[in-house]
PDB file of C-alpha atoms in Angstrom:
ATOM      1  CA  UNK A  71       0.000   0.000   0.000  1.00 80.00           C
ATOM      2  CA  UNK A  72       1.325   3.294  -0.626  1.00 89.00           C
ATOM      3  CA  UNK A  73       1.090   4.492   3.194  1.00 90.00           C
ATOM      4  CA  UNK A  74       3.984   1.994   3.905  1.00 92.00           C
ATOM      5  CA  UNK A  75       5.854   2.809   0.411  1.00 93.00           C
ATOM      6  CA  UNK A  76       5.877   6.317   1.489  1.00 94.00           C
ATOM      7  CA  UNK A  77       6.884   6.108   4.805  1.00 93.00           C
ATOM      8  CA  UNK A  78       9.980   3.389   3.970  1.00 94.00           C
ATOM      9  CA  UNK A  79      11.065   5.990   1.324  1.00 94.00           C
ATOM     10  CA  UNK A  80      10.753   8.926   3.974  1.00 93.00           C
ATOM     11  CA  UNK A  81       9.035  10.842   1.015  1.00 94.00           C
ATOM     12  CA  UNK A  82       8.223  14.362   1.856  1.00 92.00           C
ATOM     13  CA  UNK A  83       4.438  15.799   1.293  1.00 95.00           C
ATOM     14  CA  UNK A  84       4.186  19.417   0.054  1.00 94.00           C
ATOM     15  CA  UNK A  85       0.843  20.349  -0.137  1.00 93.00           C
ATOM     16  CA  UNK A  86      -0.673  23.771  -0.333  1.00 93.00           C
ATOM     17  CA  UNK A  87      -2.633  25.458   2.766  1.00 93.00           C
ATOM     18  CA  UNK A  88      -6.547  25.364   2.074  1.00 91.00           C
ATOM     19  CA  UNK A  89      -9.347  26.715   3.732  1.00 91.00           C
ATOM     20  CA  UNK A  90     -11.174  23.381   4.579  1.00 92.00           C
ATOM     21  CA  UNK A  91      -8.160  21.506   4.973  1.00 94.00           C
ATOM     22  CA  UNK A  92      -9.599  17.983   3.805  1.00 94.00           C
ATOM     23  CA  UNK A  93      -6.510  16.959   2.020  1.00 93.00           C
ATOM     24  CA  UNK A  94      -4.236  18.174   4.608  1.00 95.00           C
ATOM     25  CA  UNK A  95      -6.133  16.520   7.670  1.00 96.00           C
ATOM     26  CA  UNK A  96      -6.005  13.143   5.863  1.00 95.00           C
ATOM     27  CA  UNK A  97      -2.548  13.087   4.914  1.00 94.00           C
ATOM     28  CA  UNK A  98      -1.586  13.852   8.533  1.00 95.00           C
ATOM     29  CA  UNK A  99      -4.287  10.589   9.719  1.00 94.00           C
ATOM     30  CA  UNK A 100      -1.734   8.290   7.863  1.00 93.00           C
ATOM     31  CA  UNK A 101       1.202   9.957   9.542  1.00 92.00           C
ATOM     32  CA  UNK A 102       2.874  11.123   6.900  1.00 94.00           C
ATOM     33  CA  UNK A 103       5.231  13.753   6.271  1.00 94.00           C
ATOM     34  CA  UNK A 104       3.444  16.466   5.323  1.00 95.00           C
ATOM     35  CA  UNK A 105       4.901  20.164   4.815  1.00 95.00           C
ATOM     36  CA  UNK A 106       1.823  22.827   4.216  1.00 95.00           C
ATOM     37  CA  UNK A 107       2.707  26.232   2.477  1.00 95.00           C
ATOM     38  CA  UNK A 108       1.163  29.106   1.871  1.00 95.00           C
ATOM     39  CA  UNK A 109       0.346  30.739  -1.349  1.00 95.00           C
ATOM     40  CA  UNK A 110       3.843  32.075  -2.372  1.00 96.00           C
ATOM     41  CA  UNK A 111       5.698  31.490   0.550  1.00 93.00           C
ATOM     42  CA  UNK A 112       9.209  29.981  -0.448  1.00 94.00           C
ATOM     43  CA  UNK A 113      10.507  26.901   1.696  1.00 95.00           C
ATOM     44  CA  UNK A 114      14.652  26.776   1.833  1.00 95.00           C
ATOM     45  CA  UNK A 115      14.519  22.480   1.123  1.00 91.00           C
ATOM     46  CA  UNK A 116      18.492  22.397   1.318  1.00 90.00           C
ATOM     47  CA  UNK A 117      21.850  25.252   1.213  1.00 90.00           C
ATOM     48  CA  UNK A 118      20.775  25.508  -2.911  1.00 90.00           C
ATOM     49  CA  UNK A 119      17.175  24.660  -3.113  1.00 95.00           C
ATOM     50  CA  UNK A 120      14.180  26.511  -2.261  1.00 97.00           C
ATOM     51  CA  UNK A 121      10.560  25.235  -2.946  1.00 96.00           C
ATOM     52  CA  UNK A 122       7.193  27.768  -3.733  1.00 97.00           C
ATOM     53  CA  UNK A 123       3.569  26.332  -4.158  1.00 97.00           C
ATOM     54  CA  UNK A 124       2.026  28.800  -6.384  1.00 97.00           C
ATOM     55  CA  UNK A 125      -2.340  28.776  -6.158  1.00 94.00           C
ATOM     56  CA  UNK A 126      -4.409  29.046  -9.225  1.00 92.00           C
ATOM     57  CA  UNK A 127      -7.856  29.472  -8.749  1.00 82.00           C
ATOM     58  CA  UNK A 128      -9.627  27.510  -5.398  1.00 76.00           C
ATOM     59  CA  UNK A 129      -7.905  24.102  -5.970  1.00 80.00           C
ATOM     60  CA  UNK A 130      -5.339  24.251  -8.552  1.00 89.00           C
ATOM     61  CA  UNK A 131      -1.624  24.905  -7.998  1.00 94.00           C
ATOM     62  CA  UNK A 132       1.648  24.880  -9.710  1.00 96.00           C
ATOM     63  CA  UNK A 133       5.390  25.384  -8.029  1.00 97.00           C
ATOM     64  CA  UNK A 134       8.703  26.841  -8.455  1.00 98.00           C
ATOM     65  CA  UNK A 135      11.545  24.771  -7.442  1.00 97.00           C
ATOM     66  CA  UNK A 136      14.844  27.033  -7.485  1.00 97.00           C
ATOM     67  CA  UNK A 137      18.461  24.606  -7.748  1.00 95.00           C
ATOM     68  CA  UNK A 138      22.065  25.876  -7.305  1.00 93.00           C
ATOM     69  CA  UNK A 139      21.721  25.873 -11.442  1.00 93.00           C
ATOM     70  CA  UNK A 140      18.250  26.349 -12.567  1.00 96.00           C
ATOM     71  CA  UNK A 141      14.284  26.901 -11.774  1.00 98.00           C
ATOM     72  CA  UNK A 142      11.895  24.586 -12.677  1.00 97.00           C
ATOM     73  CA  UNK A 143       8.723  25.701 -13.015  1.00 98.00           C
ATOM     74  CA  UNK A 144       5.768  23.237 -12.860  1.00 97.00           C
ATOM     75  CA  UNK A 145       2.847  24.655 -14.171  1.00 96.00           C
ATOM     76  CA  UNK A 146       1.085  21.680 -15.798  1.00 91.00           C
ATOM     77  CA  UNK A 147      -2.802  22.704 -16.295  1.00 90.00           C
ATOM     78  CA  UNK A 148      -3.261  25.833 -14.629  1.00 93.00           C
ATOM     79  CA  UNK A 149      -4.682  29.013 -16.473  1.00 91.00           C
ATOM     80  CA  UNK A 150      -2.747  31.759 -15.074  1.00 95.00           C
ATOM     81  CA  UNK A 151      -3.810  35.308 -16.396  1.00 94.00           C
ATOM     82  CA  UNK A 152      -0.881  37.722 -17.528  1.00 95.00           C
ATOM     83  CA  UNK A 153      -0.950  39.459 -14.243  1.00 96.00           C
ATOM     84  CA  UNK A 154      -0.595  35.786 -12.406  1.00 96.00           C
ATOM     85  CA  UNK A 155       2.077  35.114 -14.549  1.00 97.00           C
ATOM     86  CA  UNK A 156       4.160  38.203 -14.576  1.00 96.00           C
ATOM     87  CA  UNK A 157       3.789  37.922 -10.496  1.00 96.00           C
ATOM     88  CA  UNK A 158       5.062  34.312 -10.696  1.00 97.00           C
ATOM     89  CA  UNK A 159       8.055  35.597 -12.817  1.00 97.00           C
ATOM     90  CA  UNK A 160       9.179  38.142 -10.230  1.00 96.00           C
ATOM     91  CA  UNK A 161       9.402  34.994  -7.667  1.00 97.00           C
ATOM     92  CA  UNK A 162      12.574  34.382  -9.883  1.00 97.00           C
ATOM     93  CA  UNK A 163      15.005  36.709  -8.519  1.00 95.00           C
ATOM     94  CA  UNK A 164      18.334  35.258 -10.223  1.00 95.00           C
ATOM     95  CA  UNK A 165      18.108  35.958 -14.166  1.00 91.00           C
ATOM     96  CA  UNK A 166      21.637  34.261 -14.849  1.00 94.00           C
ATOM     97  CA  UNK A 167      19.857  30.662 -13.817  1.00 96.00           C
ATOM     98  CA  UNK A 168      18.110  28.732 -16.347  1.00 96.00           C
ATOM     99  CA  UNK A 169      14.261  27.996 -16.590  1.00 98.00           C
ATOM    100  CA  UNK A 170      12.906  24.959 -16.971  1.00 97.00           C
ATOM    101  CA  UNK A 171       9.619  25.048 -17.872  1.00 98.00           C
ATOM    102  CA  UNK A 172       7.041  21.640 -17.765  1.00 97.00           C
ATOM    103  CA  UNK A 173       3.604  22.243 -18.753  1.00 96.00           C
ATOM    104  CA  UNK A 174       1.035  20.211 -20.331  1.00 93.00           C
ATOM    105  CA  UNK A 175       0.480  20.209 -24.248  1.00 93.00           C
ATOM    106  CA  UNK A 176      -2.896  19.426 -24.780  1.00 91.00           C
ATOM    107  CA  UNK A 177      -6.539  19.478 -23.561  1.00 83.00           C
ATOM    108  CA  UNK A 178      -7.811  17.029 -21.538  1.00 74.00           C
ATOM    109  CA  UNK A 179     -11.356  17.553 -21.052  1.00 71.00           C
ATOM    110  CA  UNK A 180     -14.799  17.775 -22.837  1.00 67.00           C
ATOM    111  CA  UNK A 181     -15.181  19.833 -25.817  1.00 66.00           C
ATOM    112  CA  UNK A 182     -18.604  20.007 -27.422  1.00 74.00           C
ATOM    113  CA  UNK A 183     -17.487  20.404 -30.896  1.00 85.00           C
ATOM    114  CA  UNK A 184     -14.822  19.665 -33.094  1.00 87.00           C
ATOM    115  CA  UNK A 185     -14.366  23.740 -33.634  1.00 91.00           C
ATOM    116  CA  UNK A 186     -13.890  23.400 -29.874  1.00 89.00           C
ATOM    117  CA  UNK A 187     -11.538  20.718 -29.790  1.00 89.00           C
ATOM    118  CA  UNK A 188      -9.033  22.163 -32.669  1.00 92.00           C
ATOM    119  CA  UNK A 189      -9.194  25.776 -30.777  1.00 93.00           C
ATOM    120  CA  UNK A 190      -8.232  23.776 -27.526  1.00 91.00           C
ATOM    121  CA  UNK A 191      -5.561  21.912 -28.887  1.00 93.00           C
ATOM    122  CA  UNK A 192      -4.099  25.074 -30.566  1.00 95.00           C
ATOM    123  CA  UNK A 193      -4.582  27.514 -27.977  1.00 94.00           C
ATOM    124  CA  UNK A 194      -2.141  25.081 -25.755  1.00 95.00           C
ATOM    125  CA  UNK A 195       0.481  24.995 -28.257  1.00 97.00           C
ATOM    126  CA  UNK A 196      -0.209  28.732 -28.368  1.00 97.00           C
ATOM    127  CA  UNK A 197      -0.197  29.182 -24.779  1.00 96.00           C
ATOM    128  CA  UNK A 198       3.064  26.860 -24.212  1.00 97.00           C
ATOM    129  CA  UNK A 199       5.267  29.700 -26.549  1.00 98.00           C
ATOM    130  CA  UNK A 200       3.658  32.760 -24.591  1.00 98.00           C
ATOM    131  CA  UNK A 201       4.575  31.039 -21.213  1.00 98.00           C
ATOM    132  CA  UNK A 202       8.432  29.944 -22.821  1.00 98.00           C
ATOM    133  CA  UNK A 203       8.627  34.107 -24.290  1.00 97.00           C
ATOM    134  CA  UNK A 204       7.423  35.568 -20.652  1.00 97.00           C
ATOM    135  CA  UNK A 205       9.906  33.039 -18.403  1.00 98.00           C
ATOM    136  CA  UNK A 206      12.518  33.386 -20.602  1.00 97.00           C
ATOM    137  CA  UNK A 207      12.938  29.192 -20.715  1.00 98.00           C
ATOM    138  CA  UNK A 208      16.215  27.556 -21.688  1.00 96.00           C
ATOM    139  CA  UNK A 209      14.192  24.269 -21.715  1.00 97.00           C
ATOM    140  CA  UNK A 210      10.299  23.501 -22.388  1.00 97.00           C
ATOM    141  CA  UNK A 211       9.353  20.090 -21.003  1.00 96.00           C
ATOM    142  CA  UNK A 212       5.812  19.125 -22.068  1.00 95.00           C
ATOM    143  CA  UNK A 213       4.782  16.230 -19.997  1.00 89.00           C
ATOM    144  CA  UNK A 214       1.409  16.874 -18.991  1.00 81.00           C
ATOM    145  CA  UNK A 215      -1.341  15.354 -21.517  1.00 79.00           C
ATOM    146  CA  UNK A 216      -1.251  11.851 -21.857  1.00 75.00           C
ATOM    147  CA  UNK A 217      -4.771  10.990 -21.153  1.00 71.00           C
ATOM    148  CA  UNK A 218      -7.610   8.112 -22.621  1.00 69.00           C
ATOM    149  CA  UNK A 219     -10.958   8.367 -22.106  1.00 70.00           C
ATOM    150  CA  UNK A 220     -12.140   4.847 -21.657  1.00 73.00           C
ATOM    151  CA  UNK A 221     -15.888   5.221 -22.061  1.00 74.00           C
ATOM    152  CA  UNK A 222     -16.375   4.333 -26.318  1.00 77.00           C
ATOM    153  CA  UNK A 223     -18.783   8.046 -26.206  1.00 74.00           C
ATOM    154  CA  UNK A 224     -15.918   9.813 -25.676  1.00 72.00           C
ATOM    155  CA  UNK A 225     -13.212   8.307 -28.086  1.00 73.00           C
ATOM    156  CA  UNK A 226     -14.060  11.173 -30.351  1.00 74.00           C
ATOM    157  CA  UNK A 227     -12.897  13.817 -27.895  1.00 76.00           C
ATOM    158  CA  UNK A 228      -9.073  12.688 -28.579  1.00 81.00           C
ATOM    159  CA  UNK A 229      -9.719  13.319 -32.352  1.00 83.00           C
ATOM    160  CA  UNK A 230      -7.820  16.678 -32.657  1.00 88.00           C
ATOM    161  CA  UNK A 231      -5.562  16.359 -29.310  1.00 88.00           C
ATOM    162  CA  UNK A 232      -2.071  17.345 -29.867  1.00 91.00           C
ATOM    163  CA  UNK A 233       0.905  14.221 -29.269  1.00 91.00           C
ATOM    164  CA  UNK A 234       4.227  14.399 -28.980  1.00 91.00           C
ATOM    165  CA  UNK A 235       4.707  14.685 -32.383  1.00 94.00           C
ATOM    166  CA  UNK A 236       2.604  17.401 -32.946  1.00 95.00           C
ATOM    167  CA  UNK A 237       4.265  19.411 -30.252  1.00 96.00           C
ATOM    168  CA  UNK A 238       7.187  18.992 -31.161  1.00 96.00           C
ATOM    169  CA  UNK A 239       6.809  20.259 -34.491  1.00 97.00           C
ATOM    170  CA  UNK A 240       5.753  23.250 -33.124  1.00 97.00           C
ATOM    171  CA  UNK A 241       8.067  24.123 -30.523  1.00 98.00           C
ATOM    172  CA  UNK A 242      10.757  23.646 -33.580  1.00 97.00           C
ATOM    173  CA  UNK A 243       9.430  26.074 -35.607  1.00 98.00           C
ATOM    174  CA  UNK A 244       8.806  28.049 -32.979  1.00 97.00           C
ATOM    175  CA  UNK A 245      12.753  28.037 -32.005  1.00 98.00           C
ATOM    176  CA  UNK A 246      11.603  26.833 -28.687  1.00 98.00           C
ATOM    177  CA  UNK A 247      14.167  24.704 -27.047  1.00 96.00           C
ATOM    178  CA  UNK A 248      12.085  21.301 -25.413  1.00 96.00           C
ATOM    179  CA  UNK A 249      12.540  17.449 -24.435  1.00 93.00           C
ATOM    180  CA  UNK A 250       9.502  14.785 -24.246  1.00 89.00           C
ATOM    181  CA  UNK A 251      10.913  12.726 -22.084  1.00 84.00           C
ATOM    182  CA  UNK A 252      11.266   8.659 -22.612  1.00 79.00           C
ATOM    183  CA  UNK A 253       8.360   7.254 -20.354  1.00 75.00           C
ATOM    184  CA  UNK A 254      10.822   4.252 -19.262  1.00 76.00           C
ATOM    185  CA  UNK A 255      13.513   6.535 -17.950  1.00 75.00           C
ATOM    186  CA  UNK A 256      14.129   6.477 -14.411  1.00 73.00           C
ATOM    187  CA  UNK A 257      16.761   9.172 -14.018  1.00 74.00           C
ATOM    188  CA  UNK A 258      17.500  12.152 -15.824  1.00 73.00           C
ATOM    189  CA  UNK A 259      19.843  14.651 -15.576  1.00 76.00           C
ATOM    190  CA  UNK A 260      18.691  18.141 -16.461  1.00 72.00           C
ATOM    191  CA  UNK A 261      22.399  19.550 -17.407  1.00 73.00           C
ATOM    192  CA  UNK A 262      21.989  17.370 -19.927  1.00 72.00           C
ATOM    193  CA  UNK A 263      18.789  18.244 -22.004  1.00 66.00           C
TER     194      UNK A 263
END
């Protein structure tokens, strides 16, 4: 079970604070180590390594994880506006570190149309080159997007969703410097890529 798994690993929790703490409250009923932040609030981790949780919205968040050499800035799904995101870029004091940017690269929810669907897929492609212009990225990661919907209804909803191939296409002519990482890998080292 993934209690013990946890635990043996000593894996650390970071979760964001909440209002109705339901997440939080459960975590720490298994005993688990469990570090809550604030919205914003940067946790040193190590000497070289500080960690921010970053809220979208009621439920959503994203982080910034700042290395000796890089950040690495998570924000998978969430739909920042261009204020959110210009705030989340002054969290990144040191401009001489790279940016690493992961992010997902296509919808992954209902569209009612097909004109819906292709303005989904494209506005994440589209959304993916504004985020890599505004944080300056070195590196683009897409990662976030592999989904199936298992119900036979629904197999038409993955019609127009963009893959790896796709993506990459774009980011190339783009100029956009990216890596879709090898599911199999178990270690990879960011200097690198």
């Amino acid at each position: 079970d993934y209690e013990n798994i946890i635990q043996n690993k000593k894996i650390k929790i970071i979760f964001q604070e909440t209002i109705d703490k339901r997440v939080e409250n459960f975590l720490k009923s298994k005993n688990l180590d469990l570090l809550i932040l604030k919205n914003k609030e940067s946790h040193k981790l190590n000497d070289n390594s500080y960690f921010t949780i970053i809220k979208q919205g009621h439920i959503d968040s994203s982080f910034l994880y700042e290395t000796q050499n890089a950040y690495h800035l998570n924000i998978n799904d969430c739909n920042f506006i261009n204020k959110e995101l210009y705030q989340i870029n002054s969290l990144i004091k040191n401009k001489n570190k790279r940016v690493i940017l992961y992010i997902q690269f296509s919808y992954a929810s209902f569209r009612g149309s097909d004109t819906w669907l292709k303005k989904a897929a494209e506005y994440k492609l589209q959304n993916i080159s504004k985020l890599s212009t505004i944080f300056n990225t070195s590196l683009v990661i897409p990662f976030a997007s592999f989904f199936y919907f298992s119900h036979s209804e629904n197999q038409n909803l993955k019609k127009f969703a963009n893959n790896c191939k796709t993506v990459s296409f774009f980011l190339n002519e783009k100029n956009i410097n990216h890596c879709i990482l090898e599911p199999n890998t178990q270690l990879i080292n960011i200097n690198e890529l």
